[in-house]
Coordinates of C-alpha atoms in Angstrom, one line a residue:
M1 CA -145.5 -1.0 164.6
P2 CA -142.5 0.2 162.5
E3 CA -140.6 3.2 163.7
K4 CA -141.9 6.5 162.2
T5 CA -138.8 7.9 160.7
P6 CA -138.6 11.6 159.5
L7 CA -140.7 12.1 156.3
H8 CA -138.5 14.9 154.9
P9 CA -141.4 16.1 152.7
K10 CA -140.5 18.1 149.6
L11 CA -143.1 20.4 147.9
F12 CA -142.4 22.1 144.7
G13 CA -143.8 23.0 141.2
R14 CA -146.8 24.9 142.6
I15 CA -149.4 25.9 140.0
E16 CA -152.2 28.3 140.9
C17 CA -155.5 27.8 139.2
D18 CA -159.1 28.9 139.5
G19 CA -159.9 28.4 143.2
Y20 CA -157.1 26.0 144.0
S21 CA -153.4 25.3 143.8
V22 CA -151.6 22.0 143.0
E23 CA -148.1 21.0 144.0
K24 CA -145.7 18.1 143.5
V25 CA -144.9 16.2 146.7
Y26 CA -142.5 13.5 147.7
L27 CA -141.7 12.1 151.1
E28 CA -139.8 9.2 152.7
T29 CA -142.2 6.7 154.3
Y30 CA -139.1 4.6 155.1
P31 CA -135.5 6.0 154.9
G32 CA -134.7 6.1 151.2
F33 CA -138.2 4.9 150.0
Y34 CA -140.1 7.7 148.3
L35 CA -143.8 8.1 148.1
A36 CA -144.9 10.7 145.5
G37 CA -148.2 12.5 144.9
N38 CA -149.9 15.8 144.4
L39 CA -151.3 18.2 147.0
Y40 CA -154.4 20.3 146.1
R41 CA -155.2 23.3 148.3
P42 CA -158.0 25.9 148.3
L43 CA -157.3 29.4 147.2
G44 CA -159.1 32.4 148.5
K45 CA -160.5 30.6 151.6
A46 CA -159.4 30.8 155.2
G47 CA -158.4 27.7 157.0
P48 CA -157.9 25.4 158.9
F49 CA -159.3 22.9 156.3
P50 CA -160.3 19.3 156.4
G51 CA -157.6 17.0 154.9
I52 CA -158.6 14.3 152.4
L53 CA -156.4 11.3 151.4
N54 CA -157.0 10.0 147.9
P55 CA -155.5 6.6 147.2
H56 CA -156.3 5.4 143.7
G57 CA -157.3 2.1 142.2
H58 CA -155.7 0.0 139.5
W59 CA -156.2 2.5 136.7
E60 CA -153.8 2.3 133.9
N61 CA -152.5 5.8 134.7
G62 CA -152.7 5.6 138.4
R63 CA -153.3 8.9 140.3
L64 CA -153.2 10.8 137.0
T65 CA -156.2 9.0 135.5
D66 CA -158.9 11.3 134.1
I67 CA -161.5 9.5 132.2
K68 CA -165.3 9.3 132.4
E69 CA -165.3 6.2 134.6
G70 CA -163.0 7.8 137.1
S71 CA -160.8 10.8 137.7
I72 CA -158.5 11.3 140.7
P73 CA -157.7 14.9 139.7
A74 CA -161.4 15.7 139.3
R75 CA -162.2 14.8 142.9
C76 CA -159.0 16.4 144.3
I77 CA -159.7 19.7 142.4
N78 CA -163.3 19.7 143.6
F79 CA -162.4 18.9 147.2
A80 CA -160.0 22.0 147.1
K81 CA -162.7 24.2 145.6
Q82 CA -165.1 23.1 148.3
G83 CA -162.6 24.1 151.0
M84 CA -160.6 21.0 151.7
I85 CA -156.9 20.0 151.2
A86 CA -156.6 16.9 149.1
F87 CA -153.5 14.6 148.7
S88 CA -153.4 12.0 146.0
Y89 CA -150.6 9.6 146.2
D90 CA -149.3 6.6 144.2
M91 CA -149.7 2.9 144.7
V92 CA -146.3 1.2 144.9
G93 CA -144.9 0.9 141.4
Y94 CA -147.2 3.5 139.8
N95 CA -146.0 6.8 138.2
D96 CA -143.4 8.3 140.6
T97 CA -143.3 5.7 143.4
H98 CA -140.9 2.9 142.6
F99 CA -137.4 1.7 143.1
P100 CA -134.4 2.9 141.2
E101 CA -134.1 -0.4 139.4
S102 CA -137.7 -0.5 138.4
P103 CA -138.1 -0.9 134.6
V104 CA -139.3 2.1 132.7
T105 CA -141.0 0.3 129.8
K106 CA -143.3 -2.0 131.8
E107 CA -146.9 -1.2 132.6
F108 CA -147.4 0.3 136.0
Y109 CA -149.4 -2.6 137.4
K110 CA -146.7 -5.1 136.5
I111 CA -144.1 -3.0 138.4
H112 CA -146.7 -2.6 141.2
R113 CA -147.1 -6.4 141.7
N114 CA -143.4 -7.1 142.0
F115 CA -142.8 -6.2 145.6
G116 CA -142.5 -8.5 148.6
T117 CA -144.7 -11.4 147.8
N118 CA -142.5 -12.6 145.0
D119 CA -140.3 -14.2 147.7
P120 CA -142.1 -16.2 150.4
A121 CA -139.2 -15.7 152.7
N122 CA -140.3 -12.1 153.0
L123 CA -143.7 -13.3 154.3
L124 CA -141.9 -14.9 157.3
W125 CA -141.2 -11.3 158.3
N126 CA -144.7 -10.0 157.4
I127 CA -143.2 -8.1 154.5
S128 CA -145.7 -7.8 151.8
L129 CA -146.9 -5.4 149.1
M130 CA -150.1 -4.7 151.1
G131 CA -148.0 -4.0 154.2
L132 CA -145.8 -1.5 152.3
Q133 CA -148.8 0.2 150.7
T134 CA -150.7 0.4 154.0
W135 CA -147.7 1.9 155.7
N136 CA -147.5 4.5 152.9
S137 CA -151.1 5.4 153.6
I138 CA -150.4 5.8 157.3
R139 CA -147.4 8.0 156.5
A140 CA -149.4 10.0 153.9
L141 CA -151.9 10.7 156.7
D142 CA -148.9 11.8 158.9
F143 CA -147.9 14.2 156.2
L144 CA -151.4 15.6 155.7
E145 CA -151.8 16.0 159.4
S146 CA -148.5 17.9 159.7
L147 CA -149.6 20.7 157.3
P148 CA -150.3 23.8 159.5
E149 CA -153.5 24.7 157.6
V150 CA -155.0 21.2 158.0
D151 CA -157.5 20.6 160.9
K152 CA -156.2 17.4 162.6
H153 CA -159.7 16.6 163.7
R154 CA -161.2 16.6 160.2
L155 CA -159.1 14.0 158.3
A156 CA -160.8 11.7 155.8
C157 CA -159.9 9.1 153.1
T158 CA -161.6 8.0 149.9
G159 CA -160.5 5.7 147.1
E160 CA -162.0 3.4 144.5
S161 CA -161.5 -0.3 143.9
G162 CA -158.0 -1.0 145.2
G163 CA -158.0 2.5 146.6
G164 CA -161.2 1.5 148.3
T165 CA -159.4 -1.3 150.0
Q166 CA -156.7 1.1 151.1
T167 CA -159.4 3.4 152.5
F168 CA -161.2 0.9 154.8
I169 CA -157.9 -0.8 155.8
L170 CA -156.6 2.5 157.0
G171 CA -159.9 3.3 158.7
A172 CA -159.7 0.0 160.6
I173 CA -156.2 0.6 162.0
D174 CA -155.9 4.4 162.3
D175 CA -158.4 6.3 164.5
R176 CA -157.4 9.6 163.1
L177 CA -159.8 9.4 160.2
A178 CA -163.0 11.4 161.0
A179 CA -164.8 10.0 157.9
Q180 CA -164.2 7.6 155.1
A181 CA -165.6 6.7 151.7
P182 CA -164.6 3.3 150.2
V183 CA -165.9 3.2 146.6
V184 CA -166.9 0.0 144.6
M185 CA -165.0 -2.4 146.9
V186 CA -166.9 -3.5 150.0
S187 CA -168.4 -6.8 149.0
H188 CA -169.1 -10.3 150.4
I189 CA -168.1 -12.1 147.2
M190 CA -164.9 -10.3 146.0
Q191 CA -162.2 -9.2 148.5
G192 CA -159.5 -7.8 146.1
G193 CA -157.7 -9.3 143.2
C194 CA -154.2 -7.8 143.7
G195 CA -151.4 -8.6 146.1
C196 CA -151.7 -5.1 147.5
E197 CA -155.2 -6.1 148.8
N198 CA -154.1 -9.4 150.3
M199 CA -151.8 -10.3 153.0
P200 CA -151.3 -13.5 155.1
G201 CA -154.1 -14.2 157.6
L202 CA -156.1 -11.1 156.9
R203 CA -159.3 -12.9 156.0
V204 CA -159.1 -16.3 157.6
Q205 CA -162.0 -15.4 159.8
F206 CA -163.2 -12.0 158.4
S207 CA -164.1 -10.4 155.2
N208 CA -164.1 -6.8 153.9
M209 CA -167.5 -6.4 155.4
E210 CA -166.1 -6.8 158.9
I211 CA -163.1 -4.7 158.1
A212 CA -165.2 -1.8 156.8
A213 CA -167.5 -2.1 159.8
A214 CA -164.4 -1.6 162.1
A215 CA -164.7 2.1 161.4
V216 CA -167.9 2.3 163.6
P217 CA -169.0 4.8 164.9
R218 CA -167.1 7.2 162.6
P219 CA -169.0 8.5 159.5
Q220 CA -168.7 6.3 156.4
I221 CA -170.3 6.2 153.0
M222 CA -170.0 3.0 150.8
V223 CA -170.6 3.6 147.1
A224 CA -171.5 0.6 145.0
C225 CA -172.6 0.0 141.4
T226 CA -174.8 -2.5 139.6
G227 CA -172.0 -3.6 137.2
D228 CA -169.5 -5.2 139.6
W229 CA -169.2 -7.3 142.8
T230 CA -170.8 -4.5 144.9
K231 CA -174.2 -5.0 143.2
T232 CA -175.9 -6.4 146.3
M233 CA -174.9 -3.4 148.5
L234 CA -178.5 -2.3 149.1
T235 CA -179.7 -5.7 150.2
L236 CA -176.7 -7.5 151.8
E237 CA -173.5 -5.6 152.6
G238 CA -175.1 -2.3 153.5
P239 CA -177.7 -3.7 155.9
A240 CA -175.2 -6.0 157.5
I241 CA -172.8 -3.1 158.3
Q242 CA -175.7 -0.9 159.2
H243 CA -176.5 -3.3 162.0
I244 CA -173.1 -2.7 163.5
Y245 CA -173.6 1.0 163.4
D246 CA -177.0 0.4 165.0
L247 CA -175.4 -1.5 167.9
F248 CA -173.2 1.6 168.5
K249 CA -176.3 3.8 168.4
A250 CA -174.9 5.6 165.4
P251 CA -177.3 4.7 162.6
D252 CA -176.9 8.1 160.9
K253 CA -173.1 7.7 160.6
L254 CA -173.4 5.2 157.8
R255 CA -174.7 5.7 154.3
Y256 CA -174.7 3.2 151.4
V257 CA -175.7 3.9 147.9
R258 CA -175.7 2.1 144.5
F259 CA -175.7 3.6 141.0
D260 CA -176.4 2.0 137.7
F261 CA -172.9 1.9 136.2
N262 CA -170.0 -0.5 135.7
H263 CA -166.9 -0.4 138.0
N264 CA -166.3 3.3 138.5
Y265 CA -165.6 6.4 140.5
N266 CA -167.4 8.7 138.1
Q267 CA -169.1 12.1 138.6
T268 CA -172.3 10.6 140.1
S269 CA -170.3 8.5 142.6
R270 CA -168.0 11.5 143.4
E271 CA -171.0 13.8 144.1
A272 CA -172.3 11.3 146.6
V273 CA -169.0 11.4 148.5
Y274 CA -168.8 15.3 148.2
Q275 CA -172.2 15.5 149.9
W276 CA -171.2 13.1 152.7
F277 CA -167.9 14.8 153.4
D278 CA -169.5 18.2 153.2
R279 CA -172.0 17.1 155.8
W280 CA -169.5 15.7 158.3
L281 CA -166.4 17.8 157.7
I282 CA -167.7 21.3 156.8
D283 CA -171.2 22.5 157.5
E284 CA -173.3 19.6 158.9
T285 CA -176.0 20.1 156.2
D286 CA -177.0 17.1 154.1
T287 CA -177.7 18.7 150.7
P288 CA -176.5 17.6 147.3
V289 CA -173.2 19.0 146.1
T290 CA -172.7 19.4 142.3
E291 CA -169.2 18.8 140.9
L292 CA -167.7 22.0 139.5
A293 CA -166.1 22.1 136.1
Y294 CA -162.4 21.4 136.2
T295 CA -159.4 21.0 133.9
K296 CA -156.8 18.5 134.8
E297 CA -153.2 19.7 134.6
S298 CA -150.9 17.9 132.2
D299 CA -149.1 14.8 133.3
E300 CA -145.8 16.7 133.0
D301 CA -147.0 19.3 135.4
L302 CA -148.2 16.6 137.9
R303 CA -145.4 14.1 137.6
V304 CA -142.8 14.3 140.4
F305 CA -140.0 12.4 138.8
P306 CA -141.0 12.6 135.1
D307 CA -137.6 11.2 133.9
G308 CA -137.8 8.3 136.4
K309 CA -134.7 9.4 138.3
L310 CA -135.2 9.3 142.1
P311 CA -133.2 11.2 144.7
S312 CA -129.6 10.0 145.1
N313 CA -130.3 8.2 148.4
A314 CA -133.2 6.1 147.1
V315 CA -132.9 2.5 148.1
S316 CA -133.4 -0.6 146.0
Q317 CA -136.1 -3.2 146.7
S318 CA -133.6 -5.5 148.3
Q319 CA -132.2 -2.7 150.4
L320 CA -135.7 -1.8 151.7
I321 CA -136.4 -5.4 152.5
Q322 CA -133.1 -5.7 154.4
Y323 CA -134.0 -2.5 156.3
L324 CA -137.4 -4.0 157.3
V325 CA -135.8 -7.2 158.4
S326 CA -133.2 -5.4 160.4
S327 CA -135.8 -3.2 162.0
H328 CA -137.9 -6.2 163.0
Q329 CA -134.8 -7.9 164.5
S330 CA -133.7 -4.8 166.4
A331 CA -137.2 -4.4 167.9
L332 CA -137.2 -8.0 169.0
D333 CA -133.7 -7.8 170.5
A334 CA -134.8 -4.6 172.4
L335 CA -137.8 -6.5 173.8
T336 CA -135.7 -9.5 175.1
P337 CA -136.5 -9.9 178.8
R338 CA -133.7 -9.1 181.2
D339 CA -135.8 -9.2 184.4
K340 CA -139.4 -10.0 185.5
T341 CA -140.6 -6.5 184.4
G342 CA -139.1 -7.0 181.0
W343 CA -140.7 -10.4 180.7
K344 CA -144.1 -8.9 181.5
R345 CA -143.6 -6.3 178.8
Y346 CA -142.6 -9.1 176.4
Q347 CA -145.8 -10.9 177.3
N348 CA -148.0 -7.8 176.7
V349 CA -146.5 -7.3 173.2
M350 CA -145.9 -10.8 172.0
T351 CA -148.9 -12.7 173.3
P352 CA -151.2 -11.0 170.8
A353 CA -148.6 -11.4 168.1
W354 CA -148.3 -15.1 168.9
A355 CA -152.1 -15.7 168.7
R356 CA -152.5 -13.6 165.6
T357 CA -149.6 -15.1 163.7
L358 CA -150.7 -18.6 164.4
Q359 CA -154.4 -17.7 163.8
L360 CA -155.4 -19.0 167.2
N361 CA -158.7 -18.5 169.0
W362 CA -156.9 -17.3 172.1
P363 CA -158.0 -17.2 174.8
G364 CA -161.4 -17.7 173.1
A365 CA -164.7 -18.9 174.3
A366 CA -165.1 -22.3 176.1
L367 CA -164.8 -25.2 173.7
N368 CA -167.6 -27.7 173.4
T369 CA -165.9 -30.8 174.7
E370 CA -167.6 -34.2 174.7
I371 CA -166.5 -37.5 176.1
K372 CA -167.8 -40.0 173.5
T373 CA -166.6 -43.4 174.8
V374 CA -165.1 -44.8 178.0
S375 CA -163.6 -48.2 178.5
K376 CA -161.3 -49.8 181.1
T377 CA -158.5 -52.3 181.2
A378 CA -156.5 -53.5 184.2
N379 CA -154.0 -50.8 183.7
Y380 CA -155.9 -47.7 182.5
T381 CA -159.2 -46.1 181.6
F382 CA -159.5 -45.0 178.0
Q383 CA -161.6 -42.1 176.9
T384 CA -162.4 -40.8 173.4
V385 CA -162.9 -37.0 173.6
Q386 CA -164.3 -34.9 170.8
I387 CA -163.6 -31.2 170.7
H388 CA -166.0 -29.0 168.7
R389 CA -164.8 -25.6 167.5
E390 CA -167.0 -23.0 165.9
T391 CA -164.4 -22.4 163.2
E392 CA -164.1 -26.0 162.1
S393 CA -166.7 -28.3 160.6
K394 CA -165.2 -31.5 161.9
P395 CA -164.5 -32.2 165.6
L396 CA -161.0 -32.8 166.9
E397 CA -160.6 -36.2 168.4
L398 CA -158.4 -36.9 171.4
L399 CA -157.5 -40.3 172.8
H400 CA -157.0 -40.0 176.6
F401 CA -155.5 -42.8 178.7
I402 CA -155.8 -42.5 182.5
P403 CA -153.5 -44.8 184.5
S404 CA -155.4 -47.0 187.1
K405 CA -153.0 -45.9 189.8
A406 CA -153.3 -42.1 189.1
G407 CA -153.8 -40.3 192.3
A408 CA -157.3 -39.0 193.1
K409 CA -156.1 -35.9 194.8
G410 CA -153.7 -33.1 193.9
R411 CA -152.3 -32.0 190.6
Q412 CA -151.5 -34.7 188.1
T413 CA -149.4 -34.6 184.9
L414 CA -150.7 -35.4 181.5
V415 CA -148.4 -35.9 178.5
L416 CA -149.9 -34.9 175.2
L417 CA -148.0 -36.8 172.5
V418 CA -147.8 -35.1 169.1
S419 CA -146.4 -36.6 165.9
P420 CA -146.8 -35.7 162.2
P421 CA -148.5 -39.1 161.5
G422 CA -150.9 -38.7 164.4
K423 CA -151.4 -41.6 166.7
S424 CA -149.5 -44.4 164.9
P425 CA -146.1 -43.9 166.6
Y426 CA -147.7 -44.3 170.1
L427 CA -150.5 -46.8 169.6
D428 CA -150.5 -50.3 168.1
E429 CA -153.1 -51.5 165.6
A430 CA -155.4 -52.5 168.4
G431 CA -155.2 -49.0 169.9
S432 CA -153.1 -50.0 172.9
P433 CA -150.2 -47.7 174.0
V434 CA -146.7 -48.7 172.9
G435 CA -143.2 -47.1 173.3
I436 CA -143.0 -43.9 175.2
A437 CA -146.8 -43.9 175.7
Q438 CA -146.8 -47.2 177.5
S439 CA -143.7 -46.2 179.6
L440 CA -145.4 -43.0 180.7
L441 CA -148.6 -44.8 181.7
E442 CA -146.6 -47.4 183.7
K443 CA -145.2 -44.4 185.6
N444 CA -148.7 -43.2 186.3
Y445 CA -148.8 -40.3 183.9
H446 CA -151.9 -39.5 182.0
V447 CA -151.3 -39.9 178.2
A448 CA -153.3 -38.2 175.4
V449 CA -152.8 -38.6 171.7
L450 CA -154.4 -36.5 168.9
N451 CA -156.2 -38.9 166.6
N452 CA -156.7 -36.7 163.6
S453 CA -153.8 -36.6 161.1
P454 CA -154.8 -34.4 158.2
A455 CA -152.9 -34.6 154.9
I456 CA -150.7 -31.7 154.1
E457 CA -152.5 -29.0 152.1
T458 CA -151.9 -29.7 148.4
R459 CA -152.6 -26.2 147.3
D460 CA -149.8 -23.6 147.2
Q461 CA -149.6 -22.4 150.8
L462 CA -147.0 -19.9 149.8
S463 CA -149.4 -18.1 147.5
I464 CA -150.7 -14.8 148.9
F465 CA -154.2 -15.7 147.5
F466 CA -154.1 -18.9 149.6
N467 CA -152.8 -17.8 152.9
T468 CA -154.8 -14.6 153.0
Y469 CA -158.0 -16.7 153.4
N470 CA -156.7 -20.0 154.8
R471 CA -154.6 -21.3 157.7
T472 CA -151.4 -23.1 156.6
Y473 CA -150.9 -26.7 157.5
L474 CA -148.7 -25.6 160.5
Q475 CA -151.2 -23.1 161.7
N476 CA -153.9 -25.8 161.7
R477 CA -151.7 -28.3 163.5
V478 CA -150.6 -25.8 166.2
G479 CA -154.3 -24.8 166.5
D480 CA -155.2 -28.4 167.1
I481 CA -152.6 -28.7 169.9
V482 CA -153.7 -25.5 171.6
A483 CA -157.4 -26.6 171.4
A484 CA -156.5 -29.9 172.9
C485 CA -154.7 -28.2 175.8
Q486 CA -157.7 -25.9 176.3
S487 CA -160.1 -28.8 176.3
L488 CA -158.1 -31.0 178.6
H489 CA -157.8 -28.1 181.1
S490 CA -161.6 -27.5 180.9
I491 CA -162.7 -31.1 181.5
N492 CA -160.2 -31.7 184.3
L493 CA -160.9 -28.4 186.1
R494 CA -157.2 -27.4 185.7
Q495 CA -156.1 -30.3 188.0
L496 CA -153.9 -31.6 185.2
R497 CA -150.5 -30.2 184.3
I498 CA -150.1 -30.7 180.6
I499 CA -146.7 -31.4 179.1
L500 CA -146.4 -31.4 175.3
Y501 CA -144.1 -34.1 173.8
G502 CA -143.3 -33.7 170.1
T503 CA -140.7 -35.1 167.7
G504 CA -139.4 -33.7 164.4
H505 CA -141.8 -31.2 162.8
A506 CA -144.2 -31.9 165.6
G507 CA -141.5 -30.9 168.0
L508 CA -141.5 -27.5 166.4
W509 CA -145.3 -27.4 166.5
S510 CA -145.2 -28.2 170.2
L511 CA -142.7 -25.3 170.8
L512 CA -145.2 -22.9 169.0
A513 CA -148.0 -24.2 171.2
A514 CA -146.0 -23.9 174.4
P515 CA -147.9 -21.0 176.0
A516 CA -151.1 -23.1 176.0
A517 CA -149.4 -25.9 178.0
N518 CA -147.5 -26.3 181.3
G519 CA -144.3 -27.6 179.8
V520 CA -142.7 -29.1 176.6
V521 CA -140.4 -31.9 175.7
S522 CA -139.2 -31.6 172.1
D523 CA -136.9 -33.8 169.9
L524 CA -136.0 -31.3 167.2
D525 CA -134.4 -33.8 164.8
Q526 CA -131.4 -31.5 164.1
L527 CA -133.7 -29.2 162.0
D528 CA -132.1 -26.0 160.9
V529 CA -134.7 -23.4 161.8
N530 CA -132.5 -20.5 160.7
S531 CA -132.9 -21.7 157.1
N532 CA -135.6 -20.0 155.0
Q533 CA -135.8 -23.2 153.0
T534 CA -136.7 -25.1 156.1
L535 CA -139.4 -22.6 157.1
I536 CA -141.2 -22.5 153.7
A537 CA -141.6 -26.3 153.6
P538 CA -145.2 -27.4 153.6
E539 CA -145.1 -28.7 157.1
L540 CA -143.6 -25.6 158.7
F541 CA -144.7 -22.6 156.7
C542 CA -146.2 -19.8 158.9
P543 CA -146.3 -16.3 157.6
G544 CA -145.0 -13.8 160.2
L545 CA -143.1 -16.5 162.1
R546 CA -139.8 -14.6 162.2
S547 CA -141.4 -11.4 163.3
M548 CA -142.9 -13.0 166.4
D549 CA -139.4 -14.2 167.3
S550 CA -139.7 -17.5 165.5
F551 CA -139.7 -20.5 167.9
T552 CA -138.0 -18.5 170.6
G553 CA -141.0 -16.2 171.1
P554 CA -143.5 -18.8 172.4
L555 CA -140.8 -20.4 174.6
I556 CA -140.2 -17.0 176.3
L557 CA -143.9 -16.6 176.7
A558 CA -144.1 -20.0 178.4
T559 CA -141.2 -19.3 180.8
P560 CA -140.8 -20.6 183.6
N561 CA -142.6 -23.8 182.6
P562 CA -140.4 -26.9 182.4
L563 CA -138.7 -27.2 179.0
L564 CA -136.5 -30.0 177.6
L565 CA -135.1 -29.5 174.1
H566 CA -132.9 -32.2 172.6
N567 CA -131.4 -33.4 169.3
L568 CA -130.8 -29.7 168.6
S569 CA -129.1 -28.4 165.5
P570 CA -126.0 -26.3 166.2
K571 CA -127.8 -23.5 164.4
F572 CA -130.7 -23.6 166.8
Q573 CA -130.1 -20.6 169.1
I574 CA -131.2 -21.0 172.7
S575 CA -129.4 -18.1 174.3
K576 CA -132.5 -15.8 174.6
V577 CA -134.5 -18.6 176.1
Q578 CA -131.8 -19.5 178.5
S579 CA -131.3 -15.9 179.6
T580 CA -135.1 -15.5 180.2
Y581 CA -135.2 -18.6 182.4
D582 CA -132.2 -17.2 184.3
A583 CA -133.8 -13.8 184.6
L584 CA -136.8 -15.4 186.2
S585 CA -134.7 -17.6 188.5
A586 CA -136.0 -20.7 186.7
G587 CA -132.8 -21.9 185.1
K588 CA -133.3 -25.4 186.6
S589 CA -136.5 -25.8 184.6
F590 CA -134.7 -25.4 181.3
R591 CA -132.5 -28.1 179.7
A592 CA -131.1 -28.1 176.1
E593 CA -129.0 -30.9 174.6
R594 CA -127.5 -31.1 171.2
K595 CA -127.6 -34.9 171.3
Q596 CA -130.7 -37.1 171.1
L597 CA -131.8 -38.3 174.5
S598 CA -132.8 -41.9 175.2
E599 CA -136.3 -42.8 176.4
Q600 CA -134.9 -43.5 179.8
E601 CA -133.3 -40.1 180.0
I602 CA -136.6 -38.4 179.1
L603 CA -138.4 -40.5 181.7
D604 CA -135.8 -39.4 184.3
W605 CA -136.4 -35.8 183.3
F606 CA -140.1 -36.2 184.0
S607 CA -139.4 -37.7 187.4
R608 CA -137.2 -34.7 188.3
I609 CA -139.7 -32.1 187.3
D610 CA -142.4 -34.0 189.3
S611 CA -140.2 -34.1 192.4
S612 CA -139.6 -30.3 192.1
K613 CA -143.2 -29.2 191.5

């Protein structure tokens, strides 16, 4: 997680009204990045009070919207009159939350959608609009919790549409929420139409239904309507999520309702939320709550920076991105192992990051592995192996060659050959091993080749609306390699030591799959992996790659397994890998060469690691 730097909250412009007060607020969620909003507090009541976060949807006027279909001030005023403290805050780019260089004449939603995802290089660092907005929600909750009159055990969040997304995302990752109310957003057919609701990998395996269900067993009400994508709430989404609450023996902690309106957070919907929050946060009775009459303050009285001028230390968009990159890099540098204890700490932090970034099923359930055909020649036995995965419709096919002179006892070595074209560099048209595959078999190594060679995804992998829901080409290929390693281990009862052998782009895929194998040989074809242009190419794009320590991270995780890197670009940094091997007294297992090694030199390396095992 990012460092939580001081918020430096500023509250001013207090107005006292009938039963409540409202103030202008701004705070620094990152140094020099200002989140603005309004704080509504009860008057004439004794605290401590519940605290309610109020993110807004994509209304034209953001948090200041006050129309029949939805009013953020209406619900905040009523929360305050009911004895709660409410904080409404901007989406990025709306009203008072923007960058100094943001245009003042564009509509808020256009300014809103300009952050992060307009440059795919940012996605390599997991920098996105949704990431920034989610962090703002976390820090807004920090602010609310810090108020002396707020009860830290009675925090809640409610928002509509895009604000509904913010609500259940916050509820999934922050256990401080005691209740939540996502409105007109939890659906099985529509997951969010803005960049602030989509980020790489978020819904490859899951939908908003699972994310909303992650709040279990905390109280949650989901409000739907007949006029949008939540229209099946009563028959589909609601019962499905109810089942999860039932599993946790908390059936009464979930409520789902639907009203006959178009997309909204109108008075009827608000009153359903008032009743729910009143029950769980105030008096534990479940009786209807009628919205009290209210008068919204003028925009001028609610705007924090009405002239658009931010504090003098406000950072530009590029400065914030540079800060985020530097913060990521500093965290990775601090994590670099310097001894065995540091390596264990690195593993604890980075193994989940590795699996999540590459969208791997790791360690995952046992794969359904099936040997389809077996044939023999004088020199080897040939098996066709099919690997069935729950997440894939087609099986992964592996061609496995077992040398006739392979020892029956003890641990043996299998070399898994990986290439962008698939099997063609290693097998002739008749399917017989050639080149390095033949040479390895002659030296009594098992050889396996991935048969499948899918075409590169023709859709725009860099689009946030693609990579939120789909694995990139690289993620698919690395997933294939990892599944092959898992399968080969399972069918051979872990008697095989698996060494990955990759060239070019497949050499990089092999590095990323290294933690699943027992060693790697990689010809890196002088690829410049420090270049963003290289890493956003269709064969190599993986969101979050840089924030998991790029290709270095998996190699550190795989230490002290044998590792041979050759044909390295001068820009390919190996110092962290080398220092980790040295820290684990495994320096002899690591070799890196700037030149391209010959086949004989590679075979000699195999002989040396075999003699030292």
